[in-house]
Structure formats: C-alpha cells, structure tokens
C-alpha cells in the first residue's frame, strides 16, 4: 500500500521521468507506500545493502527543479485533511468486498476509487451496489496495467492518495501514523515496507529481505521509453522505478537524498489469503527486479537510489 502523491494536474510529459512504485502521469510527488509482500523475502538470497546513504531526512526544495511542475500550494482546491483510497483490482471479486468494507470504516477516507482491471467483464451487482459511509466509485479500465493506480483521475479530490492492492487490509493505527507522516513530509514517498538494494559482481541487485539498518526505497507519462517499455512488458519494477525517479527529482532540489520515509507501524498488516498466484510468486520475479535496477542505471547514467539509515 502507499500514500501517494499530491494530485497530479499536468501530463507526464512535464516530468523528466516518473518512477513507489511506478510511473506518475502528473506532477507533485508525495506518496504513502506499500504493505509488505508476504513471503517475498524468502525468494531472495542474502545481500549486503549499498552503504552510500543519507542519514538525514530530506527537506523541501529551495531551488527551481528541472521538472517544471507546479508547487505544492498549487493544489489549494483539494483537501489535505483526508485521502482517497485508490485500489486496482483484477479477478478478486470476493476478496474485494471484504477489503472495501475494511477501508469504509477507516477515518480520514474521503473516497474509495476502485480501478476495475477485469477488461471486458461487467462489474457484479454486489460490488457496484456496495453500501459504504464514504463514496465508492468503480472506474472501468480499458487496459490492465500496473501503473493504472498512478493516473490523475478526475474523481480524485484530495492532495494525497492511499494506493493499496485489492488483497491488503492495513490496520487503522498504521494508516493513521502513515498519513500523519505524509502530512509532515508531503514531498516524499511514505510507507511501511522498506527495501534495500546492493551492488555485487558489477551488477545492482534488489534485496527482498529487510535490512535492520538501511533502506533505499519504499515499496508505488513520460518515463524514458526503455523504462516505460520494461514495466509494461514485464509487469514488474514499477515501484522501483518510482523510487528512482523521485530520488533523481529530489537530487535536483537539495542534492542526493532518500526518496522515501519509512513508518514503523506497531501492528502488522492484515493479509487475506489470495485465491490466485501473485506476480511476486513467479519464478523470474527476482531476475526482473535485478534487471530493472540495472536498466535504471543505464537510462539515468547513475544510480539515483541511496541507502537511508533507519531511525
């Protein structure tokens, strides 16, 4: 899950590249990001996180960025006191009812926007007519893409977005802490699931296991074409790309710094047993994550991600 960005108001072409998971099609970058993927760590070998890191919290920019996006106060017509839940869904109809019901009862939710990725299939009545104390909008998607959650939909009326998968229910206290962290640092990706990367044998590698001291990304359109093609073709890496793009963007504001802020929740996320295999369970998941990191270096000419010291 992620608390996302301030509501984008221009096309991605106004951003050099949008990478927590993916590719923004808009401007101001402020995300609250994901729940951890259960079992993912078991798929990765041990790796030593990169020790090129920043121990200080990022600051808001003082100079004009090269991206040319509107300042945060540009979004004065949108509320900052509540957030929009953006939830892509694909072939999880029964679970979806349970998950929507969970977020209906979370404080500070302004609206729930369900992205219906079952292309060509009608929305079942129980989902379409679901009763909730906040508005639930079902948006029919023309394509099933990972990056659908990052589009600047007109239904979004809040500066911040809580982006969550259709099989994850985050405890209310953890969400409250994450939202408060975003309000304090609205220019960052904010989330509960930190991951480091490493540099071994002249190659960058994604570390699926959490390091006790360091992280370099928080597990969430004019991306460079190579990255745009990679995430659509492989259905992977959109979160890593988002972190790298935010890190590159922040570097232009105040120098190299962390792309995200980790929020340590005192309670674990509630996981629903999936009724189908998830993308992270595929055999080539690890290889694609590694390939994505090295492609980022090739495209940007350097590694934007920096290891951040857990505090």
PDB file of C-alpha atoms in Angstrom:
ATOM      1  CA  UNK A   1       0.000   0.000   0.000  1.00  0.00           C
ATOM      2  CA  UNK A   2       1.132   3.544  -0.399  1.00  0.00           C
ATOM      3  CA  UNK A   3       0.070   7.019   0.378  1.00  0.00           C
ATOM      4  CA  UNK A   4       0.718   8.533  -2.975  1.00  0.00           C
ATOM      5  CA  UNK A   5       1.369  11.848  -4.455  1.00  0.00           C
ATOM      6  CA  UNK A   6      -0.339  15.187  -4.329  1.00  0.00           C
ATOM      7  CA  UNK A   7      -2.936  15.069  -7.045  1.00  0.00           C
ATOM      8  CA  UNK A   8      -1.161  15.453 -10.409  1.00  0.00           C
ATOM      9  CA  UNK A   9      -2.558  18.191 -12.583  1.00  0.00           C
ATOM     10  CA  UNK A  10      -0.446  18.035 -15.706  1.00  0.00           C
ATOM     11  CA  UNK A  11       0.623  15.318 -18.086  1.00  0.00           C
ATOM     12  CA  UNK A  12       3.674  13.211 -17.500  1.00  0.00           C
ATOM     13  CA  UNK A  13       5.437  14.966 -20.303  1.00  0.00           C
ATOM     14  CA  UNK A  14       6.079  17.737 -17.787  1.00  0.00           C
ATOM     15  CA  UNK A  15       8.174  15.401 -15.695  1.00  0.00           C
ATOM     16  CA  UNK A  16      11.521  14.050 -16.836  1.00  0.00           C
ATOM     17  CA  UNK A  17      10.584  10.609 -15.631  1.00  0.00           C
ATOM     18  CA  UNK A  18       8.113   9.244 -13.258  1.00  0.00           C
ATOM     19  CA  UNK A  19       9.059   6.177 -11.486  1.00  0.00           C
ATOM     20  CA  UNK A  20       6.717   3.546  -5.309  1.00  0.00           C
ATOM     21  CA  UNK A  21       6.042   2.144  -7.419  1.00  0.00           C
ATOM     22  CA  UNK A  22       5.627   3.434 -10.732  1.00  0.00           C
ATOM     23  CA  UNK A  23       5.145   5.998 -13.215  1.00  0.00           C
ATOM     24  CA  UNK A  24       3.394   9.171 -12.451  1.00  0.00           C
ATOM     25  CA  UNK A  25       1.419  10.836 -15.153  1.00  0.00           C
ATOM     26  CA  UNK A  26       1.444  14.111 -13.396  1.00  0.00           C
ATOM     27  CA  UNK A  27       3.484  16.317 -11.164  1.00  0.00           C
ATOM     28  CA  UNK A  28       3.998  16.795  -7.433  1.00  0.00           C
ATOM     29  CA  UNK A  29       5.393  13.638  -5.894  1.00  0.00           C
ATOM     30  CA  UNK A  30       4.035  12.679  -2.485  1.00  0.00           C
ATOM     31  CA  UNK A  31       3.247   9.057  -1.814  1.00  0.00           C
ATOM     32  CA  UNK A  32       2.456   6.888   1.118  1.00  0.00           C
ATOM     33  CA  UNK A  33       3.552   3.457   0.071  1.00  0.00           C
ATOM     34  CA  UNK A  34       3.060  -0.178   0.359  1.00  0.00           C
ATOM     35  CA  UNK A  35       2.283  -3.046   2.579  1.00  0.00           C
ATOM     36  CA  UNK A  36       4.976  -5.690   2.542  1.00  0.00           C
ATOM     37  CA  UNK A  37       4.562  -8.642   0.248  1.00  0.00           C
ATOM     38  CA  UNK A  38       4.246 -11.750   2.448  1.00  0.00           C
ATOM     39  CA  UNK A  39       6.812 -14.396   1.606  1.00  0.00           C
ATOM     40  CA  UNK A  40       8.754 -12.262  -0.869  1.00  0.00           C
ATOM     41  CA  UNK A  41      11.869 -12.217   1.300  1.00  0.00           C
ATOM     42  CA  UNK A  42      12.214 -15.992   1.083  1.00  0.00           C
ATOM     43  CA  UNK A  43      12.818 -15.727  -2.671  1.00  0.00           C
ATOM     44  CA  UNK A  44      15.933 -13.586  -2.333  1.00  0.00           C
ATOM     45  CA  UNK A  45      19.488 -14.605  -1.404  1.00  0.00           C
ATOM     46  CA  UNK A  46      21.351 -12.682   1.277  1.00  0.00           C
ATOM     47  CA  UNK A  47      22.674  -9.356   0.044  1.00  0.00           C
ATOM     48  CA  UNK A  48      24.606  -6.500   1.604  1.00  0.00           C
ATOM     49  CA  UNK A  49      22.806  -3.167   1.132  1.00  0.00           C
ATOM     50  CA  UNK A  50      24.682  -0.332  -0.526  1.00  0.00           C
ATOM     51  CA  UNK A  51      26.291   1.854   2.134  1.00  0.00           C
ATOM     52  CA  UNK A  52      26.120   5.044   0.086  1.00  0.00           C
ATOM     53  CA  UNK A  53      23.404   6.577   2.159  1.00  0.00           C
ATOM     54  CA  UNK A  54      21.835   9.677   3.613  1.00  0.00           C
ATOM     55  CA  UNK A  55      21.161   9.714   7.348  1.00  0.00           C
ATOM     56  CA  UNK A  56      19.253  12.990   7.288  1.00  0.00           C
ATOM     57  CA  UNK A  57      15.608  13.480   6.437  1.00  0.00           C
ATOM     58  CA  UNK A  58      15.034  15.109   3.050  1.00  0.00           C
ATOM     59  CA  UNK A  59      13.970  18.742   3.023  1.00  0.00           C
ATOM     60  CA  UNK A  60      11.661  20.620   0.740  1.00  0.00           C
ATOM     61  CA  UNK A  61      13.322  22.184  -2.262  1.00  0.00           C
ATOM     62  CA  UNK A  62      14.750  25.677  -2.218  1.00  0.00           C
ATOM     63  CA  UNK A  63      15.680  25.944  -5.875  1.00  0.00           C
ATOM     64  CA  UNK A  64      13.726  25.522  -9.068  1.00  0.00           C
ATOM     65  CA  UNK A  65      13.700  21.878 -10.207  1.00  0.00           C
ATOM     66  CA  UNK A  66      14.325  20.909 -13.796  1.00  0.00           C
ATOM     67  CA  UNK A  67      10.959  19.141 -13.931  1.00  0.00           C
ATOM     68  CA  UNK A  68       8.923  22.344 -14.169  1.00  0.00           C
ATOM     69  CA  UNK A  69       5.929  21.194 -12.120  1.00  0.00           C
ATOM     70  CA  UNK A  70       3.609  23.412 -10.066  1.00  0.00           C
ATOM     71  CA  UNK A  71       4.492  23.961  -6.410  1.00  0.00           C
ATOM     72  CA  UNK A  72       2.618  22.029  -3.733  1.00  0.00           C
ATOM     73  CA  UNK A  73       0.401  25.003  -2.896  1.00  0.00           C
ATOM     74  CA  UNK A  74      -0.852  24.856  -6.475  1.00  0.00           C
ATOM     75  CA  UNK A  75      -3.348  22.235  -5.298  1.00  0.00           C
ATOM     76  CA  UNK A  76      -5.163  24.619  -2.958  1.00  0.00           C
ATOM     77  CA  UNK A  77      -8.561  23.474  -4.219  1.00  0.00           C
ATOM     78  CA  UNK A  78      -8.021  19.942  -2.926  1.00  0.00           C
ATOM     79  CA  UNK A  79      -8.268  18.847   0.676  1.00  0.00           C
ATOM     80  CA  UNK A  80      -5.214  17.691   2.625  1.00  0.00           C
ATOM     81  CA  UNK A  81      -7.181  16.560   5.692  1.00  0.00           C
ATOM     82  CA  UNK A  82      -8.466  13.388   4.052  1.00  0.00           C
ATOM     83  CA  UNK A  83      -7.172  10.955   1.443  1.00  0.00           C
ATOM     84  CA  UNK A  84      -8.510   8.975  -1.485  1.00  0.00           C
ATOM     85  CA  UNK A  85      -8.129   5.189  -1.458  1.00  0.00           C
ATOM     86  CA  UNK A  86      -7.100   4.051  -4.947  1.00  0.00           C
ATOM     87  CA  UNK A  87      -7.427   0.287  -5.345  1.00  0.00           C
ATOM     88  CA  UNK A  88      -6.711  -1.569  -8.601  1.00  0.00           C
ATOM     89  CA  UNK A  89      -8.462  -4.943  -8.759  1.00  0.00           C
ATOM     90  CA  UNK A  90      -8.198  -7.964 -11.014  1.00  0.00           C
ATOM     91  CA  UNK A  91     -10.013 -11.293 -10.552  1.00  0.00           C
ATOM     92  CA  UNK A  92     -10.509 -10.965  -6.787  1.00  0.00           C
ATOM     93  CA  UNK A  93     -14.209 -10.185  -6.576  1.00  0.00           C
ATOM     94  CA  UNK A  94     -14.978 -11.939  -3.277  1.00  0.00           C
ATOM     95  CA  UNK A  95     -11.938 -10.514  -1.525  1.00  0.00           C
ATOM     96  CA  UNK A  96     -12.671  -7.084  -2.933  1.00  0.00           C
ATOM     97  CA  UNK A  97     -15.925  -6.823  -0.960  1.00  0.00           C
ATOM     98  CA  UNK A  98     -14.080  -7.565   2.279  1.00  0.00           C
ATOM     99  CA  UNK A  99     -11.279  -5.113   1.534  1.00  0.00           C
ATOM    100  CA  UNK A 100     -13.625  -2.282   0.515  1.00  0.00           C
ATOM    101  CA  UNK A 101     -15.626  -2.852   3.697  1.00  0.00           C
ATOM    102  CA  UNK A 102     -12.446  -2.529   5.753  1.00  0.00           C
ATOM    103  CA  UNK A 103     -11.486   0.844   4.286  1.00  0.00           C
ATOM    104  CA  UNK A 104     -15.064   2.136   4.539  1.00  0.00           C
ATOM    105  CA  UNK A 105     -14.530   2.239   8.305  1.00  0.00           C
ATOM    106  CA  UNK A 106     -11.141   3.987   8.301  1.00  0.00           C
ATOM    107  CA  UNK A 107     -11.075   7.591   9.463  1.00  0.00           C
ATOM    108  CA  UNK A 108      -9.886  10.324   7.080  1.00  0.00           C
ATOM    109  CA  UNK A 109     -11.026   8.410   3.982  1.00  0.00           C
ATOM    110  CA  UNK A 110     -12.639  10.834   1.533  1.00  0.00           C
ATOM    111  CA  UNK A 111     -13.494   8.386  -1.241  1.00  0.00           C
ATOM    112  CA  UNK A 112     -12.667   4.866  -2.435  1.00  0.00           C
ATOM    113  CA  UNK A 113     -11.763   4.639  -6.128  1.00  0.00           C
ATOM    114  CA  UNK A 114     -11.739   1.042  -7.399  1.00  0.00           C
ATOM    115  CA  UNK A 115      -9.931   0.562 -10.714  1.00  0.00           C
ATOM    116  CA  UNK A 116     -11.728  -2.309 -12.455  1.00  0.00           C
ATOM    117  CA  UNK A 117      -8.987  -4.081 -14.426  1.00  0.00           C
ATOM    118  CA  UNK A 118     -11.132  -7.053 -15.486  1.00  0.00           C
ATOM    119  CA  UNK A 119     -11.239  -5.769 -19.055  1.00  0.00           C
ATOM    120  CA  UNK A 120     -14.452  -6.676 -20.854  1.00  0.00           C
ATOM    121  CA  UNK A 121     -16.166  -8.078 -17.751  1.00  0.00           C
ATOM    122  CA  UNK A 122     -19.137  -6.300 -16.142  1.00  0.00           C
ATOM    123  CA  UNK A 123     -18.949  -5.220 -12.512  1.00  0.00           C
ATOM    124  CA  UNK A 124     -21.026  -7.627 -10.361  1.00  0.00           C
ATOM    125  CA  UNK A 125     -24.019  -6.131  -8.584  1.00  0.00           C
ATOM    126  CA  UNK A 126     -22.713  -6.740  -5.026  1.00  0.00           C
ATOM    127  CA  UNK A 127     -19.614  -4.670  -5.846  1.00  0.00           C
ATOM    128  CA  UNK A 128     -21.408  -1.993  -7.861  1.00  0.00           C
ATOM    129  CA  UNK A 129     -24.072  -1.501  -5.169  1.00  0.00           C
ATOM    130  CA  UNK A 130     -21.809  -1.822  -2.124  1.00  0.00           C
ATOM    131  CA  UNK A 131     -23.005   0.315   0.791  1.00  0.00           C
ATOM    132  CA  UNK A 132     -20.331   2.429   2.447  1.00  0.00           C
ATOM    133  CA  UNK A 133     -20.189   5.530   4.637  1.00  0.00           C
ATOM    134  CA  UNK A 134     -17.954   7.202   2.033  1.00  0.00           C
ATOM    135  CA  UNK A 135     -18.449   7.300  -1.760  1.00  0.00           C
ATOM    136  CA  UNK A 136     -17.226   4.202  -3.640  1.00  0.00           C
ATOM    137  CA  UNK A 137     -16.519   4.816  -7.325  1.00  0.00           C
ATOM    138  CA  UNK A 138     -15.878   1.916  -9.733  1.00  0.00           C
ATOM    139  CA  UNK A 139     -13.795   3.090 -12.695  1.00  0.00           C
ATOM    140  CA  UNK A 140     -13.734   0.777 -15.720  1.00  0.00           C
ATOM    141  CA  UNK A 141     -10.239   0.454 -17.168  1.00  0.00           C
ATOM    142  CA  UNK A 142      -9.523  -0.135 -20.861  1.00  0.00           C
ATOM    143  CA  UNK A 143      -6.240  -1.953 -20.133  1.00  0.00           C
ATOM    144  CA  UNK A 144      -4.912  -3.996 -17.232  1.00  0.00           C
ATOM    145  CA  UNK A 145      -1.719  -2.170 -16.285  1.00  0.00           C
ATOM    146  CA  UNK A 146       0.217  -1.932 -13.025  1.00  0.00           C
ATOM    147  CA  UNK A 147       0.536   1.800 -13.453  1.00  0.00           C
ATOM    148  CA  UNK A 148      -3.198   2.485 -13.571  1.00  0.00           C
ATOM    149  CA  UNK A 149      -3.039   3.430  -9.891  1.00  0.00           C
ATOM    150  CA  UNK A 150      -0.870   6.454 -10.682  1.00  0.00           C
ATOM    151  CA  UNK A 151      -3.157   8.179 -13.168  1.00  0.00           C
ATOM    152  CA  UNK A 152      -4.545  11.630 -12.260  1.00  0.00           C
ATOM    153  CA  UNK A 153      -8.212  10.636 -12.356  1.00  0.00           C
ATOM    154  CA  UNK A 154     -10.743  13.486 -12.146  1.00  0.00           C
ATOM    155  CA  UNK A 155     -12.544  11.597  -9.360  1.00  0.00           C
ATOM    156  CA  UNK A 156      -9.611  12.339  -7.041  1.00  0.00           C
ATOM    157  CA  UNK A 157     -10.378  15.403  -4.925  1.00  0.00           C
ATOM    158  CA  UNK A 158      -7.640  15.109  -2.309  1.00  0.00           C
ATOM    159  CA  UNK A 159      -3.961  16.035  -2.373  1.00  0.00           C
ATOM    160  CA  UNK A 160      -2.917  12.645  -1.072  1.00  0.00           C
ATOM    161  CA  UNK A 161      -3.718   9.168  -2.329  1.00  0.00           C
ATOM    162  CA  UNK A 162      -3.603   5.937  -0.381  1.00  0.00           C
ATOM    163  CA  UNK A 163      -2.776   3.319  -3.006  1.00  0.00           C
ATOM    164  CA  UNK A 164      -3.407  -0.261  -1.929  1.00  0.00           C
ATOM    165  CA  UNK A 165      -3.753  -3.653  -3.577  1.00  0.00           C
ATOM    166  CA  UNK A 166      -7.062  -5.491  -3.601  1.00  0.00           C
ATOM    167  CA  UNK A 167      -5.848  -8.164  -1.171  1.00  0.00           C
ATOM    168  CA  UNK A 168      -4.358  -5.985   1.577  1.00  0.00           C
ATOM    169  CA  UNK A 169      -6.034  -4.532   4.650  1.00  0.00           C
ATOM    170  CA  UNK A 170      -3.843  -2.217   6.712  1.00  0.00           C
ATOM    171  CA  UNK A 171      -4.687  -1.716  10.367  1.00  0.00           C
ATOM    172  CA  UNK A 172      -6.264   1.653  11.237  1.00  0.00           C
ATOM    173  CA  UNK A 173      -3.468   2.702  13.610  1.00  0.00           C
ATOM    174  CA  UNK A 174      -0.791   2.035  10.996  1.00  0.00           C
ATOM    175  CA  UNK A 175      -2.709   4.067   8.437  1.00  0.00           C
ATOM    176  CA  UNK A 176      -3.115   6.935  10.889  1.00  0.00           C
ATOM    177  CA  UNK A 177       0.640   7.021  11.520  1.00  0.00           C
ATOM    178  CA  UNK A 178       1.429   6.839   7.816  1.00  0.00           C
ATOM    179  CA  UNK A 179      -0.969   9.658   6.958  1.00  0.00           C
ATOM    180  CA  UNK A 180       0.492  11.842   9.713  1.00  0.00           C
ATOM    181  CA  UNK A 181       4.000  11.173   8.360  1.00  0.00           C
ATOM    182  CA  UNK A 182       2.912  12.200   4.868  1.00  0.00           C
ATOM    183  CA  UNK A 183       1.407  15.426   6.218  1.00  0.00           C
ATOM    184  CA  UNK A 184       4.789  16.233   7.784  1.00  0.00           C
ATOM    185  CA  UNK A 185       6.784  15.286   4.652  1.00  0.00           C
ATOM    186  CA  UNK A 186       4.387  15.714   1.699  1.00  0.00           C
ATOM    187  CA  UNK A 187       7.178  15.677  -0.903  1.00  0.00           C
ATOM    188  CA  UNK A 188       8.214  12.090  -0.094  1.00  0.00           C
ATOM    189  CA  UNK A 189       7.067   8.567  -0.710  1.00  0.00           C
ATOM    190  CA  UNK A 190       5.906   7.354   2.709  1.00  0.00           C
ATOM    191  CA  UNK A 191       5.231   3.761   3.643  1.00  0.00           C
ATOM    192  CA  UNK A 192       5.664   0.723   5.859  1.00  0.00           C
ATOM    193  CA  UNK A 193       7.763  -1.622   3.736  1.00  0.00           C
ATOM    194  CA  UNK A 194      11.405  -0.601   3.257  1.00  0.00           C
ATOM    195  CA  UNK A 195      13.741  -2.463   0.897  1.00  0.00           C
ATOM    196  CA  UNK A 196      17.462  -2.017   0.194  1.00  0.00           C
ATOM    197  CA  UNK A 197      19.481  -2.680  -2.938  1.00  0.00           C
ATOM    198  CA  UNK A 198      23.037  -3.941  -3.278  1.00  0.00           C
ATOM    199  CA  UNK A 199      25.935  -3.781  -5.730  1.00  0.00           C
ATOM    200  CA  UNK A 200      27.558  -7.179  -6.277  1.00  0.00           C
ATOM    201  CA  UNK A 201      29.666  -8.538  -9.116  1.00  0.00           C
ATOM    202  CA  UNK A 202      29.360  -5.253 -11.036  1.00  0.00           C
ATOM    203  CA  UNK A 203      25.563  -5.535 -11.002  1.00  0.00           C
ATOM    204  CA  UNK A 204      22.821  -3.908  -8.935  1.00  0.00           C
ATOM    205  CA  UNK A 205      20.566  -6.352  -7.119  1.00  0.00           C
ATOM    206  CA  UNK A 206      17.224  -5.956  -5.401  1.00  0.00           C
ATOM    207  CA  UNK A 207      17.173  -7.118  -1.769  1.00  0.00           C
ATOM    208  CA  UNK A 208      13.835  -8.672  -0.935  1.00  0.00           C
ATOM    209  CA  UNK A 209      14.803  -9.060   2.702  1.00  0.00           C
ATOM    210  CA  UNK A 210      14.561  -6.097   5.035  1.00  0.00           C
ATOM    211  CA  UNK A 211      17.879  -4.866   6.428  1.00  0.00           C
ATOM    212  CA  UNK A 212      17.786  -3.822  10.114  1.00  0.00           C
ATOM    213  CA  UNK A 213      19.730  -0.609   9.456  1.00  0.00           C
ATOM    214  CA  UNK A 214      19.316   0.626   5.878  1.00  0.00           C
ATOM    215  CA  UNK A 215      16.804   1.013   3.069  1.00  0.00           C
ATOM    216  CA  UNK A 216      16.828   2.720  -0.335  1.00  0.00           C
ATOM    217  CA  UNK A 217      13.222   2.505  -1.471  1.00  0.00           C
ATOM    218  CA  UNK A 218       9.680   2.273  -0.155  1.00  0.00           C
ATOM    219  CA  UNK A 219       7.573  -0.420  -1.697  1.00  0.00           C
ATOM    220  CA  UNK A 220       4.394   2.593  -5.759  1.00  0.00           C
ATOM    221  CA  UNK A 221       3.677   9.691 -18.735  1.00  0.00           C
ATOM    222  CA  UNK A 222       6.846  10.378 -19.857  1.00  0.00           C
ATOM    223  CA  UNK A 223       9.156   7.870 -18.494  1.00  0.00           C
ATOM    224  CA  UNK A 224      12.249   7.239 -20.517  1.00  0.00           C
ATOM    225  CA  UNK A 225      10.964   4.875 -23.182  1.00  0.00           C
ATOM    226  CA  UNK A 226      13.143   1.968 -22.043  1.00  0.00           C
ATOM    227  CA  UNK A 227      11.691   2.059 -18.510  1.00  0.00           C
ATOM    228  CA  UNK A 228       8.172   2.581 -19.795  1.00  0.00           C
ATOM    229  CA  UNK A 229       8.524  -0.491 -22.009  1.00  0.00           C
ATOM    230  CA  UNK A 230      10.111  -2.580 -19.251  1.00  0.00           C
ATOM    231  CA  UNK A 231       7.353  -2.138 -16.670  1.00  0.00           C
ATOM    232  CA  UNK A 232       4.563  -2.781 -19.191  1.00  0.00           C
ATOM    233  CA  UNK A 233       6.251  -5.796 -20.775  1.00  0.00           C
ATOM    234  CA  UNK A 234       7.354  -7.449 -17.538  1.00  0.00           C
ATOM    235  CA  UNK A 235       4.521  -6.369 -15.184  1.00  0.00           C
ATOM    236  CA  UNK A 236       7.261  -5.651 -12.661  1.00  0.00           C
ATOM    237  CA  UNK A 237       9.550  -2.907 -11.399  1.00  0.00           C
ATOM    238  CA  UNK A 238       7.085  -0.012 -11.364  1.00  0.00           C
ATOM    239  CA  UNK A 239       7.703   0.546  -7.650  1.00  0.00           C
ATOM    240  CA  UNK A 240      11.476   0.591  -8.030  1.00  0.00           C
ATOM    241  CA  UNK A 241      11.211   2.953 -10.995  1.00  0.00           C
ATOM    242  CA  UNK A 242       9.021   5.328  -8.993  1.00  0.00           C
ATOM    243  CA  UNK A 243      11.551   5.472  -6.172  1.00  0.00           C
ATOM    244  CA  UNK A 244      14.416   6.102  -8.585  1.00  0.00           C
ATOM    245  CA  UNK A 245      12.554   8.906 -10.330  1.00  0.00           C
ATOM    246  CA  UNK A 246      11.646  10.594  -7.048  1.00  0.00           C
ATOM    247  CA  UNK A 247      15.264  10.276  -5.866  1.00  0.00           C
ATOM    248  CA  UNK A 248      16.509  11.853  -9.096  1.00  0.00           C
ATOM    249  CA  UNK A 249      13.937  14.631  -8.761  1.00  0.00           C
ATOM    250  CA  UNK A 250      14.834  15.390  -5.128  1.00  0.00           C
ATOM    251  CA  UNK A 251      18.520  15.443  -6.045  1.00  0.00           C
ATOM    252  CA  UNK A 252      17.782  18.446  -8.257  1.00  0.00           C
ATOM    253  CA  UNK A 253      16.173  20.265  -5.317  1.00  0.00           C
ATOM    254  CA  UNK A 254      18.582  19.766  -2.445  1.00  0.00           C
ATOM    255  CA  UNK A 255      21.208  17.259  -3.521  1.00  0.00           C
ATOM    256  CA  UNK A 256      21.246  13.458  -3.149  1.00  0.00           C
ATOM    257  CA  UNK A 257      18.805  12.184  -0.533  1.00  0.00           C
ATOM    258  CA  UNK A 258      16.350   9.412   0.295  1.00  0.00           C
ATOM    259  CA  UNK A 259      13.312   9.052  -1.940  1.00  0.00           C
ATOM    260  CA  UNK A 260      11.030   7.832   0.811  1.00  0.00           C
ATOM    261  CA  UNK A 261      10.216   7.879   4.503  1.00  0.00           C
ATOM    262  CA  UNK A 262       9.730   4.599   6.378  1.00  0.00           C
ATOM    263  CA  UNK A 263       6.976   4.488   9.007  1.00  0.00           C
ATOM    264  CA  UNK A 264       7.337   1.644  11.502  1.00  0.00           C
ATOM    265  CA  UNK A 265       3.846   0.520  12.389  1.00  0.00           C
ATOM    266  CA  UNK A 266       3.245  -1.164  15.736  1.00  0.00           C
ATOM    267  CA  UNK A 267       0.709  -3.528  14.213  1.00  0.00           C
ATOM    268  CA  UNK A 268       1.051  -5.751  11.181  1.00  0.00           C
ATOM    269  CA  UNK A 269      -1.000  -5.535   8.031  1.00  0.00           C
ATOM    270  CA  UNK A 270      -3.910  -7.942   7.746  1.00  0.00           C
ATOM    271  CA  UNK A 271      -3.388 -10.284   4.815  1.00  0.00           C
ATOM    272  CA  UNK A 272      -6.130 -12.161   3.050  1.00  0.00           C
ATOM    273  CA  UNK A 273      -5.099 -15.498   1.588  1.00  0.00           C
ATOM    274  CA  UNK A 274      -5.034 -14.949  -2.175  1.00  0.00           C
ATOM    275  CA  UNK A 275      -7.143 -17.159  -4.433  1.00  0.00           C
ATOM    276  CA  UNK A 276      -4.639 -16.877  -7.264  1.00  0.00           C
ATOM    277  CA  UNK A 277      -0.877 -16.605  -7.632  1.00  0.00           C
ATOM    278  CA  UNK A 278       0.528 -13.107  -7.181  1.00  0.00           C
ATOM    279  CA  UNK A 279       3.076 -11.543  -9.527  1.00  0.00           C
ATOM    280  CA  UNK A 280       5.829 -11.776  -6.896  1.00  0.00           C
ATOM    281  CA  UNK A 281       5.412 -15.578  -6.801  1.00  0.00           C
ATOM    282  CA  UNK A 282       6.581 -16.015 -10.374  1.00  0.00           C
ATOM    283  CA  UNK A 283       9.924 -17.776 -10.796  1.00  0.00           C
ATOM    284  CA  UNK A 284      11.537 -14.890 -12.673  1.00  0.00           C
ATOM    285  CA  UNK A 285      10.417 -12.222 -10.170  1.00  0.00           C
ATOM    286  CA  UNK A 286      13.885 -11.784  -8.645  1.00  0.00           C
ATOM    287  CA  UNK A 287      15.643 -11.607 -12.011  1.00  0.00           C
ATOM    288  CA  UNK A 288      13.242  -8.952 -13.291  1.00  0.00           C
ATOM    289  CA  UNK A 289      13.812  -6.836 -10.187  1.00  0.00           C
ATOM    290  CA  UNK A 290      17.573  -7.020 -10.728  1.00  0.00           C
ATOM    291  CA  UNK A 291      17.190  -6.236 -14.435  1.00  0.00           C
ATOM    292  CA  UNK A 292      15.087  -3.203 -13.554  1.00  0.00           C
ATOM    293  CA  UNK A 293      17.760  -1.775 -11.247  1.00  0.00           C
ATOM    294  CA  UNK A 294      20.470  -2.126 -13.867  1.00  0.00           C
ATOM    295  CA  UNK A 295      18.251  -0.644 -16.574  1.00  0.00           C
ATOM    296  CA  UNK A 296      17.665   2.396 -14.338  1.00  0.00           C
ATOM    297  CA  UNK A 297      21.431   2.925 -14.087  1.00  0.00           C
ATOM    298  CA  UNK A 298      21.771   2.588 -17.854  1.00  0.00           C
ATOM    299  CA  UNK A 299      18.976   5.115 -18.519  1.00  0.00           C
ATOM    300  CA  UNK A 300      19.903   7.705 -15.897  1.00  0.00           C
ATOM    301  CA  UNK A 301      23.662   7.298 -16.183  1.00  0.00           C
ATOM    302  CA  UNK A 302      23.977   6.725 -12.418  1.00  0.00           C
ATOM    303  CA  UNK A 303      22.132   5.033  -9.533  1.00  0.00           C
ATOM    304  CA  UNK A 304      19.617   7.537  -8.090  1.00  0.00           C
ATOM    305  CA  UNK A 305      18.684   5.344  -5.116  1.00  0.00           C
ATOM    306  CA  UNK A 306      20.568   5.973  -1.898  1.00  0.00           C
ATOM    307  CA  UNK A 307      20.570   3.806   1.203  1.00  0.00           C
ATOM    308  CA  UNK A 308      18.837   5.540   4.088  1.00  0.00           C
ATOM    309  CA  UNK A 309      19.612   4.814   7.710  1.00  0.00           C
ATOM    310  CA  UNK A 310      16.654   3.508   9.691  1.00  0.00           C
ATOM    311  CA  UNK A 311      15.977   5.803  12.639  1.00  0.00           C
TER     312      UNK A 311
END
